[in-house]
Coordinates of N, CA and C in Angstrom, one line a residue:
M14 N 7.8 -26.7 -1.6 CA 7.8 -26.8 -0.8 C 8.4 -26.5 0.0
A15 N 7.3 -25.8 0.9 CA 8.1 -24.4 1.7 C 8.5 -25.2 3.2
A16 N 9.8 -24.2 3.7 CA 10.0 -25.4 5.1 C 9.4 -24.9 6.1
A17 N 9.8 -24.8 7.2 CA 8.5 -24.5 8.4 C 9.1 -23.0 8.9
N18 N 9.6 -22.3 8.6 CA 10.0 -20.8 8.5 C 10.1 -20.0 7.4
D19 N 9.9 -20.7 6.4 CA 9.1 -19.9 5.3 C 7.8 -19.3 5.5
L20 N 7.8 -18.1 4.5 CA 6.2 -17.7 4.6 C 5.9 -17.6 3.4
Q21 N 4.7 -17.9 3.6 CA 3.6 -18.5 2.2 C 2.2 -17.6 2.1
V22 N 2.9 -16.8 1.2 CA 1.9 -15.5 1.1 C 0.9 -15.9 0.4
T23 N 0.9 -16.8 -1.1 CA 0.3 -17.2 -1.5 C 0.2 -18.8 -2.0
S24 N -0.6 -19.4 -2.4 CA -0.7 -21.1 -3.0 C 1.2 -21.2 -3.7
R25 N 1.2 -19.7 -4.4 CA 2.3 -20.1 -5.5 C 3.4 -19.5 -5.0
V26 N 3.0 -18.1 -4.1 CA 4.6 -17.7 -3.6 C 5.0 -17.8 -2.6
I27 N 6.1 -18.3 -2.3 CA 6.5 -18.7 -0.6 C 7.9 -17.4 -0.7
I28 N 7.9 -16.9 0.5 CA 9.2 -16.0 0.4 C 10.1 -16.8 1.3
P29 N 11.0 -17.4 1.1 CA 11.9 -18.3 1.8 C 12.6 -17.5 3.1
E30 N 13.3 -18.3 4.2 CA 13.7 -17.7 5.9 C 14.6 -17.0 5.1
A31 N 15.7 -17.3 4.5 CA 17.2 -16.5 3.8 C 17.2 -15.1 3.5
A32 N 15.4 -14.6 3.0 CA 15.4 -13.1 2.1 C 14.8 -12.8 3.8
L33 N 14.6 -13.4 5.1 CA 13.9 -12.6 5.7 C 14.7 -12.6 7.1
E34 N 15.2 -11.1 7.6 CA 15.9 -10.9 9.0 C 14.8 -10.3 9.9
E35 N 14.9 -10.8 11.0 CA 14.2 -10.4 12.4 C 14.9 -9.9 13.5
Q36 N 15.1 -9.1 13.6 CA 15.7 -8.2 15.2 C 14.5 -8.2 16.1
F37 N 15.2 -8.1 17.6 CA 14.0 -7.5 18.4 C 14.6 -6.6 19.2
I38 N 14.0 -6.0 19.2 CA 14.4 -4.4 19.9 C 13.2 -4.0 21.1
R39 N 13.3 -3.4 21.7 CA 12.4 -2.8 22.6 C 11.6 -2.4 22.4
A40 N 10.2 -1.9 22.9 CA 9.1 -1.6 22.3 C 8.9 -0.3 23.5
G41 N 8.3 1.1 22.5 CA 7.6 1.9 23.9 C 6.5 1.6 24.4
G42 N 6.0 2.2 24.5 CA 4.4 2.4 25.2 C 4.1 2.1 26.8
P43 N 2.9 1.4 26.9 CA 2.5 1.0 28.3 C 3.3 -0.4 28.2
G44 N 3.2 -1.2 30.0 CA 3.6 -2.3 29.7 C 4.9 -2.4 31.2
G45 N 5.0 -0.9 31.8 CA 5.7 -1.1 32.8 C 7.0 -1.6 32.9
Q46 N 7.6 -2.4 33.9 CA 8.7 -2.7 34.0 C 9.3 -3.5 32.4
N47 N 8.2 -4.5 32.2 CA 8.4 -5.7 31.0 C 9.2 -4.6 30.0
V48 N 8.5 -3.1 29.8 CA 8.9 -2.6 28.6 C 10.6 -2.7 28.3
N49 N 10.9 -1.9 29.9 CA 12.5 -1.7 29.9 C 13.0 -3.2 30.4
K50 N 12.7 -4.4 30.3 CA 13.8 -5.0 30.2 C 13.7 -6.1 28.7
V51 N 12.4 -6.3 28.4 CA 12.3 -7.2 27.2 C 12.4 -6.5 26.1
S52 N 13.1 -7.2 25.6 CA 12.6 -6.9 23.6 C 11.5 -7.6 23.0
T53 N 10.6 -7.1 23.4 CA 9.4 -7.5 22.4 C 8.8 -7.0 21.2
A54 N 9.1 -6.0 21.0 CA 9.4 -5.5 19.2 C 9.6 -6.2 18.3
V55 N 9.4 -6.5 17.1 CA 10.3 -7.1 16.2 C 10.3 -6.1 14.8
Q56 N 11.9 -6.2 14.4 CA 12.3 -5.1 13.1 C 12.4 -6.5 12.1
L57 N 11.4 -6.5 10.9 CA 11.7 -7.5 9.9 C 11.9 -6.8 8.8
R58 N 13.4 -7.4 8.4 CA 13.3 -6.7 7.4 C 13.6 -8.1 5.8
F59 N 13.1 -8.0 5.0 CA 13.1 -8.3 3.8 C 14.0 -8.1 2.5
Q60 N 14.4 -8.9 2.0 CA 15.2 -8.5 0.9 C 14.5 -8.3 -0.7
A61 N 13.9 -7.8 -0.7 CA 13.0 -7.4 -1.6 C 13.7 -7.6 -3.1
S62 N 14.8 -6.9 -3.6 CA 15.5 -6.4 -4.6 C 15.8 -7.8 -5.0
R63 N 16.3 -8.4 -3.7 CA 17.1 -10.0 -4.0 C 16.2 -10.9 -3.8
C64 N 15.0 -11.1 -3.5 CA 14.5 -12.6 -3.6 C 13.6 -12.8 -5.2
E65 N 14.1 -14.0 -5.4 CA 13.5 -14.4 -6.8 C 12.0 -15.0 -6.5
A66 N 11.5 -15.2 -5.5 CA 10.0 -15.3 -4.9 C 9.0 -15.0 -5.4
V67 N 9.3 -13.5 -5.6 CA 8.5 -12.4 -6.0 C 9.1 -12.2 -7.1
P68 N 7.8 -12.5 -8.1 CA 8.0 -11.5 -9.9 C 9.1 -10.0 -10.0
P69 N 9.5 -9.9 -10.7 CA 9.8 -8.7 -11.1 C 8.6 -7.5 -11.0
D70 N 7.5 -8.4 -11.9 CA 7.2 -6.7 -12.2 C 6.1 -6.3 -10.7
A71 N 6.0 -7.4 -9.6 CA 5.5 -7.3 -8.9 C 6.0 -7.0 -7.7
R72 N 7.3 -6.6 -7.8 CA 8.9 -6.7 -6.8 C 8.2 -5.4 -7.2
R73 N 8.5 -4.2 -8.3 CA 8.6 -3.0 -8.4 C 7.7 -2.6 -7.6
R74 N 6.2 -3.0 -7.7 CA 4.8 -2.7 -7.5 C 5.0 -2.7 -5.4
L75 N 5.2 -3.6 -5.2 CA 6.1 -4.0 -3.8 C 6.6 -2.2 -3.3
L76 N 8.1 -2.4 -4.1 CA 8.7 -1.6 -3.5 C 7.6 0.0 -2.9
K77 N 6.8 0.0 -4.2 CA 6.3 1.4 -4.8 C 5.0 1.3 -3.5
L78 N 4.4 0.1 -2.9 CA 3.8 0.1 -2.0 C 4.1 0.8 -0.5
A79 N 5.6 0.0 -0.7 CA 6.1 0.1 0.8 C 6.3 1.1 0.8
G80 N 6.5 2.4 -0.1 CA 7.0 3.8 0.6 C 7.7 4.4 1.2
R81 N 7.6 4.2 2.5 CA 8.7 4.7 3.9 C 9.8 3.5 4.2
R82 N 8.8 2.5 3.8 CA 9.5 1.4 4.9 C 10.2 1.0 3.5
A83 N 10.3 1.4 2.6 CA 11.7 0.5 1.5 C 12.4 1.5 1.5
T84 N 14.0 0.2 1.9 CA 15.0 1.3 1.9 C 15.8 1.5 0.4
K85 N 17.2 2.3 0.3 CA 17.9 2.6 -0.9 C 18.0 1.3 -1.8
D86 N 18.4 0.4 -0.8 CA 19.4 -1.3 -1.1 C 17.6 -2.2 -1.6
G87 N 16.7 -1.5 -1.7 CA 15.7 -2.4 -2.0 C 15.1 -3.5 -0.6
D88 N 15.6 -3.1 0.0 CA 14.7 -4.1 1.7 C 13.1 -3.5 2.0
I89 N 12.5 -3.8 2.6 CA 11.5 -3.5 3.2 C 11.6 -3.5 4.8
L90 N 11.2 -2.5 5.8 CA 11.7 -2.9 7.0 C 9.9 -3.0 7.6
I91 N 9.9 -3.9 8.2 CA 8.3 -3.6 9.1 C 8.6 -3.7 10.6
E92 N 8.2 -2.4 11.3 CA 8.2 -3.6 12.6 C 7.1 -3.2 13.6
A93 N 7.1 -4.1 14.3 CA 5.6 -4.5 15.0 C 5.8 -4.1 16.0
S94 N 5.5 -4.0 17.0 CA 5.2 -3.5 18.7 C 3.8 -3.4 19.3
R95 N 2.6 -4.1 18.7 CA 1.6 -3.7 18.9 C 1.0 -4.6 19.7
F96 N 1.4 -6.0 20.3 CA 1.3 -6.5 21.0 C 2.7 -7.0 22.5
R97 N 2.3 -7.4 23.8 CA 3.1 -7.5 24.6 C 4.3 -8.5 24.5
S98 N 4.2 -9.5 23.5 CA 4.6 -10.5 23.2 C 5.4 -10.6 22.2
Q99 N 6.8 -11.2 22.3 CA 7.6 -11.3 21.3 C 7.0 -12.1 19.9
D100 N 6.5 -13.4 20.2 CA 6.0 -14.3 19.1 C 4.8 -13.8 18.9
R101 N 3.8 -12.8 19.7 CA 2.6 -12.4 18.3 C 2.7 -11.3 17.5
N102 N 4.0 -10.7 18.5 CA 4.7 -9.4 17.1 C 5.3 -9.8 16.1
R103 N 5.8 -10.8 15.9 CA 6.7 -11.6 15.3 C 5.5 -12.2 13.5
E104 N 4.5 -13.0 14.4 CA 3.2 -13.3 13.6 C 2.8 -11.7 13.0
D105 N 2.9 -10.6 13.5 CA 2.2 -9.9 13.4 C 2.7 -9.1 12.1
A106 N 4.6 -8.9 12.3 CA 4.8 -8.5 11.4 C 5.0 -9.3 10.2
R107 N 5.0 -10.8 10.2 CA 5.5 -11.9 9.1 C 3.9 -11.6 8.5
E108 N 2.8 -11.4 9.0 CA 1.5 -11.1 8.6 C 1.4 -10.1 7.6
R109 N 1.9 -9.0 8.2 CA 1.8 -7.3 7.6 C 2.1 -7.3 6.1
L110 N 3.9 -7.9 6.4 CA 4.7 -8.4 5.2 C 4.0 -9.2 4.0
A111 N 3.1 -10.1 4.3 CA 2.6 -11.3 4.0 C 1.5 -10.2 2.7
E112 N 0.8 -9.6 3.4 CA -0.7 -8.7 2.9 C -0.1 -7.9 1.9
L113 N 1.4 -7.2 2.2 CA 1.9 -6.2 1.5 C 2.2 -6.8 -0.2
V114 N 2.8 -8.5 -0.1 CA 2.8 -8.5 -1.1 C 1.9 -9.2 -1.8
R115 N 1.0 -9.4 -1.4 CA -0.2 -10.1 -2.0 C -0.8 -8.9 -2.6
E116 N -1.1 -7.5 -1.9 CA -1.9 -6.4 -3.2 C -0.5 -6.2 -3.9
A117 N 1.1 -6.5 -3.4 CA 1.5 -6.0 -4.8 C 1.7 -7.1 -6.0
L118 N 1.1 -8.6 -5.7 CA 1.0 -9.6 -6.5 C -0.4 -9.3 -7.6
K119 N -1.3 -8.1 -7.5 CA -2.2 -8.0 -8.0 C -1.8 -7.0 -9.2
P120 N -2.7 -7.4 -10.2 CA -2.3 -6.8 -11.1 C -2.8 -5.2 -11.6
P121 N -2.0 -4.6 -11.7 CA -2.5 -2.9 -12.0 C -4.0 -2.5 -13.0
P122 N -4.5 -1.4 -12.6 CA -6.0 -1.7 -13.1 C -5.4 -1.1 -14.5
P123 N -6.2 -1.9 -15.8 CA -6.2 -1.1 -17.4 C -6.3 0.2 -17.1
P124 N -5.2 0.9 -18.1 CA -5.4 2.6 -18.0 C -6.8 2.9 -18.5
R125 N -6.8 4.1 -18.3 CA -8.3 4.6 -18.5 C -8.6 4.9 -20.3
R126 N -9.6 4.8 -20.7 CA -9.7 4.9 -22.3 C -10.5 6.0 -22.2
K127 N -10.1 7.4 -22.5 CA -10.4 8.3 -23.0 C -11.9 8.5 -23.6
T128 N -13.0 9.6 -23.0 CA -14.4 9.6 -24.4 C -13.6 10.8 -24.3
K129 N -15.8 10.9 -25.7 CA -15.5 12.4 -25.9 C -17.0 12.4 -25.0
P130 N -17.8 13.4 -25.1 CA -18.8 13.6 -24.4 C -19.9 13.8 -25.4
T131 N -20.9 13.0 -25.2 CA -21.9 13.1 -26.8 C -22.9 14.5 -27.2
R132 N -22.8 14.6 -28.2 CA -23.1 15.7 -29.2 C -24.0 16.6 -28.5
G133 N -25.3 15.6 -27.7 CA -26.3 15.8 -27.3 C -26.2 16.5 -26.0
S134 N -24.9 16.0 -24.8 CA -24.9 16.5 -24.0 C -23.9 18.0 -24.0
V135 N -22.8 18.0 -24.9 CA -22.2 19.2 -25.3 C -23.5 20.6 -25.5
E136 N -24.5 20.5 -26.0 CA -25.3 21.3 -26.9 C -26.2 21.2 -25.5
R137 N -26.2 20.8 -24.4 CA -27.3 21.0 -23.2 C -26.5 21.7 -22.5
R138 N -25.2 21.5 -22.1 CA -24.0 22.5 -21.6 C -24.3 24.2 -22.2
L139 N -24.0 24.0 -23.3 CA -24.5 25.7 -24.2 C -25.2 25.8 -23.6
K140 N -26.4 25.5 -24.2 CA -27.8 26.0 -24.2 C -28.1 26.5 -22.5
A141 N -27.1 25.6 -22.0 CA -27.8 26.5 -20.2 C -26.8 27.3 -19.9
K142 N -25.4 27.5 -20.4 CA -25.0 28.4 -20.1 C -25.3 29.8 -20.8
K143 N -25.7 29.8 -22.1 CA -26.5 30.6 -22.6 C -27.6 31.3 -21.9
G144 N -28.5 30.2 -21.1 CA -29.8 30.8 -20.8 C -28.9 31.7 -19.6
R145 N -28.1 31.3 -18.6 CA -27.7 31.3 -17.4 C -27.1 33.5 -17.6
G146 N -26.7 33.2 -19.0 CA -26.0 34.3 -19.4 C -27.2 35.1 -19.7
D147 N -28.1 35.2 -20.4 CA -29.3 36.0 -20.5 C -30.0 36.2 -19.0
I148 N -30.1 35.2 -18.7 CA -30.3 35.8 -17.1 C -29.6 37.5 -16.6
K149 N -28.0 37.0 -16.4 CA -27.4 37.8 -15.7 C -27.5 39.2 -16.5
R150 N -27.7 39.1 -17.8 CA -27.6 39.9 -18.7 C -28.3 40.9 -19.1
N151 N -29.6 40.3 -17.7 CA -31.1 40.9 -17.9 C -31.0 41.7 -16.2
R152 N -30.2 41.6 -15.6 CA -30.1 42.2 -14.7 C -29.2 43.4 -14.4
G153 N -29.9 44.5 -13.6 CA -29.1 45.5 -13.2 C -30.5 46.4 -13.6
P154 N -29.8 47.7 -13.2 CA -30.7 48.7 -13.0 C -32.1 48.7 -14.1
V155 N -33.3 49.2 -13.3 CA -34.4 49.1 -14.1 C -34.7 50.9 -14.5
A156 N -35.3 50.5 -15.9 CA -35.7 51.6 -16.7 C -36.8 52.1 -16.0
D157 N -36.5 54.1 -15.3 CA -37.7 54.1 -15.0 C -38.9 54.7 -16.3

């Protein structure tokens, strides 16, 4: 059962509040004096490497998907400053993290099976090459 502040990613995966750390920072951009006085931007840190809620294979994919947002310690940092209110930025950061984890939970596509061209397609390609070569060979100075 999920606690009030746990992050529900899917029906089976729930990230506990202990694995999340929020820090409120000042946001840049428009907003007048509000920007200079109020810390509305949210920096959400998810301790992915130590979280048992996410399966190990999905954890590897998650760190790969996170790219530059992942730290060397295996944490994922998400900054949200899209909105002017702290609560909406907090919800935005949590939803972006949940979406990233959902993407990592999807299994990777099966590996590509190598195929060979059919004999007919190879013959058609070689015949076309021969035809182009004949056309080019017949070009040149005209004999008088």
